[in-house]
PDB file of C-alpha atoms in Angstrom:
ATOM      1  CA  MET G   1      85.159 -72.113 204.442  1.00  0.00           C
ATOM      2  CA  SER G   2      85.740 -75.267 202.692  1.00  0.00           C
ATOM      3  CA  ASP G   3      88.330 -77.148 200.867  1.00  0.00           C
ATOM      4  CA  ASN G   4      85.965 -77.832 198.675  1.00  0.00           C
ATOM      5  CA  TRP G   5      86.625 -75.675 195.651  1.00  0.00           C
ATOM      6  CA  GLN G   6      83.464 -75.885 193.757  1.00  0.00           C
ATOM      7  CA  ALA G   7      81.601 -74.727 197.108  1.00  0.00           C
ATOM      8  CA  VAL G   8      83.866 -71.823 197.001  1.00  0.00           C
ATOM      9  CA  ALA G   9      83.659 -71.201 193.276  1.00  0.00           C
ATOM     10  CA  MET G  10      79.717 -70.670 193.447  1.00  0.00           C
ATOM     11  CA  ALA G  11      79.068 -68.764 196.225  1.00  0.00           C
ATOM     12  CA  PHE G  12      81.587 -66.331 194.284  1.00  0.00           C
ATOM     13  CA  VAL G  13      79.406 -66.613 191.910  1.00  0.00           C
ATOM     14  CA  ALA G  14      76.285 -65.788 193.523  1.00  0.00           C
ATOM     15  CA  MET G  15      77.487 -63.470 195.060  1.00  0.00           C
ATOM     16  CA  PHE G  16      78.490 -61.904 191.539  1.00  0.00           C
ATOM     17  CA  LEU G  17      75.443 -62.169 190.522  1.00  0.00           C
ATOM     18  CA  VAL G  18      73.697 -60.312 193.165  1.00  0.00           C
ATOM     19  CA  GLY G  19      75.738 -58.037 192.323  1.00  0.00           C
ATOM     20  CA  GLY G  20      74.124 -57.985 188.708  1.00  0.00           C
ATOM     21  CA  VAL G  21      70.415 -58.014 190.860  1.00  0.00           C
ATOM     22  CA  VAL G  22      71.303 -54.512 192.216  1.00  0.00           C
ATOM     23  CA  SER G  23      73.174 -52.875 189.557  1.00  0.00           C
ATOM     24  CA  PHE G  24      70.084 -54.159 186.759  1.00  0.00           C
ATOM     25  CA  LEU G  25      67.444 -53.128 189.437  1.00  0.00           C
ATOM     26  CA  LYS G  26      68.981 -49.017 189.701  1.00  0.00           C
ATOM     27  CA  GLN G  27      69.155 -49.452 185.817  1.00  0.00           C
ATOM     28  CA  GLY G  28      65.107 -50.257 185.924  1.00  0.00           C
ATOM     29  CA  LEU G  29      65.782 -53.708 183.749  1.00  0.00           C
ATOM     30  CA  LYS G  30      63.063 -55.612 186.682  1.00  0.00           C
ATOM     31  CA  ALA G  31      63.413 -58.838 184.141  1.00  0.00           C
ATOM     32  CA  GLY G  32      66.941 -58.890 183.882  1.00  0.00           C
ATOM     33  CA  ALA G  33      66.363 -58.477 187.733  1.00  0.00           C
ATOM     34  CA  LEU G  34      64.717 -61.157 187.819  1.00  0.00           C
ATOM     35  CA  LEU G  35      66.427 -63.925 186.021  1.00  0.00           C
ATOM     36  CA  LEU G  36      70.196 -62.415 187.564  1.00  0.00           C
ATOM     37  CA  GLY G  37      68.115 -63.717 190.881  1.00  0.00           C
ATOM     38  CA  VAL G  38      66.951 -66.614 190.178  1.00  0.00           C
ATOM     39  CA  LEU G  39      70.722 -67.580 188.988  1.00  0.00           C
ATOM     40  CA  ALA G  40      72.213 -66.499 192.064  1.00  0.00           C
ATOM     41  CA  ALA G  41      69.361 -68.345 193.905  1.00  0.00           C
ATOM     42  CA  MET G  42      70.602 -71.784 191.907  1.00  0.00           C
ATOM     43  CA  ALA G  43      74.040 -70.732 192.289  1.00  0.00           C
ATOM     44  CA  THR G  44      73.460 -70.922 195.724  1.00  0.00           C
ATOM     45  CA  THR G  45      71.841 -73.585 196.930  1.00  0.00           C
ATOM     46  CA  ALA G  46      75.081 -75.216 194.341  1.00  0.00           C
ATOM     47  CA  ALA G  47      77.520 -73.892 196.957  1.00  0.00           C
ATOM     48  CA  VAL G  48      75.401 -75.468 199.820  1.00  0.00           C
ATOM     49  CA  LEU G  49      74.732 -79.006 198.402  1.00  0.00           C
ATOM     50  CA  TRP G  50      79.039 -79.047 197.232  1.00  0.00           C
ATOM     51  CA  TRP G  51      79.763 -77.816 200.812  1.00  0.00           C
TER      52      TRP G  51
END
């Protein structure tokens, strides 16, 4: 991917948060899933901008 460890870390955080979204949706917690979705989008944006 890149030598920039911050971008790699943000990409990992984004994937972790997407897993949380899936888990929250399975439990029926839509508000939590929405919050995690927004945070995942922000982490993805940060990874792209750092890359």
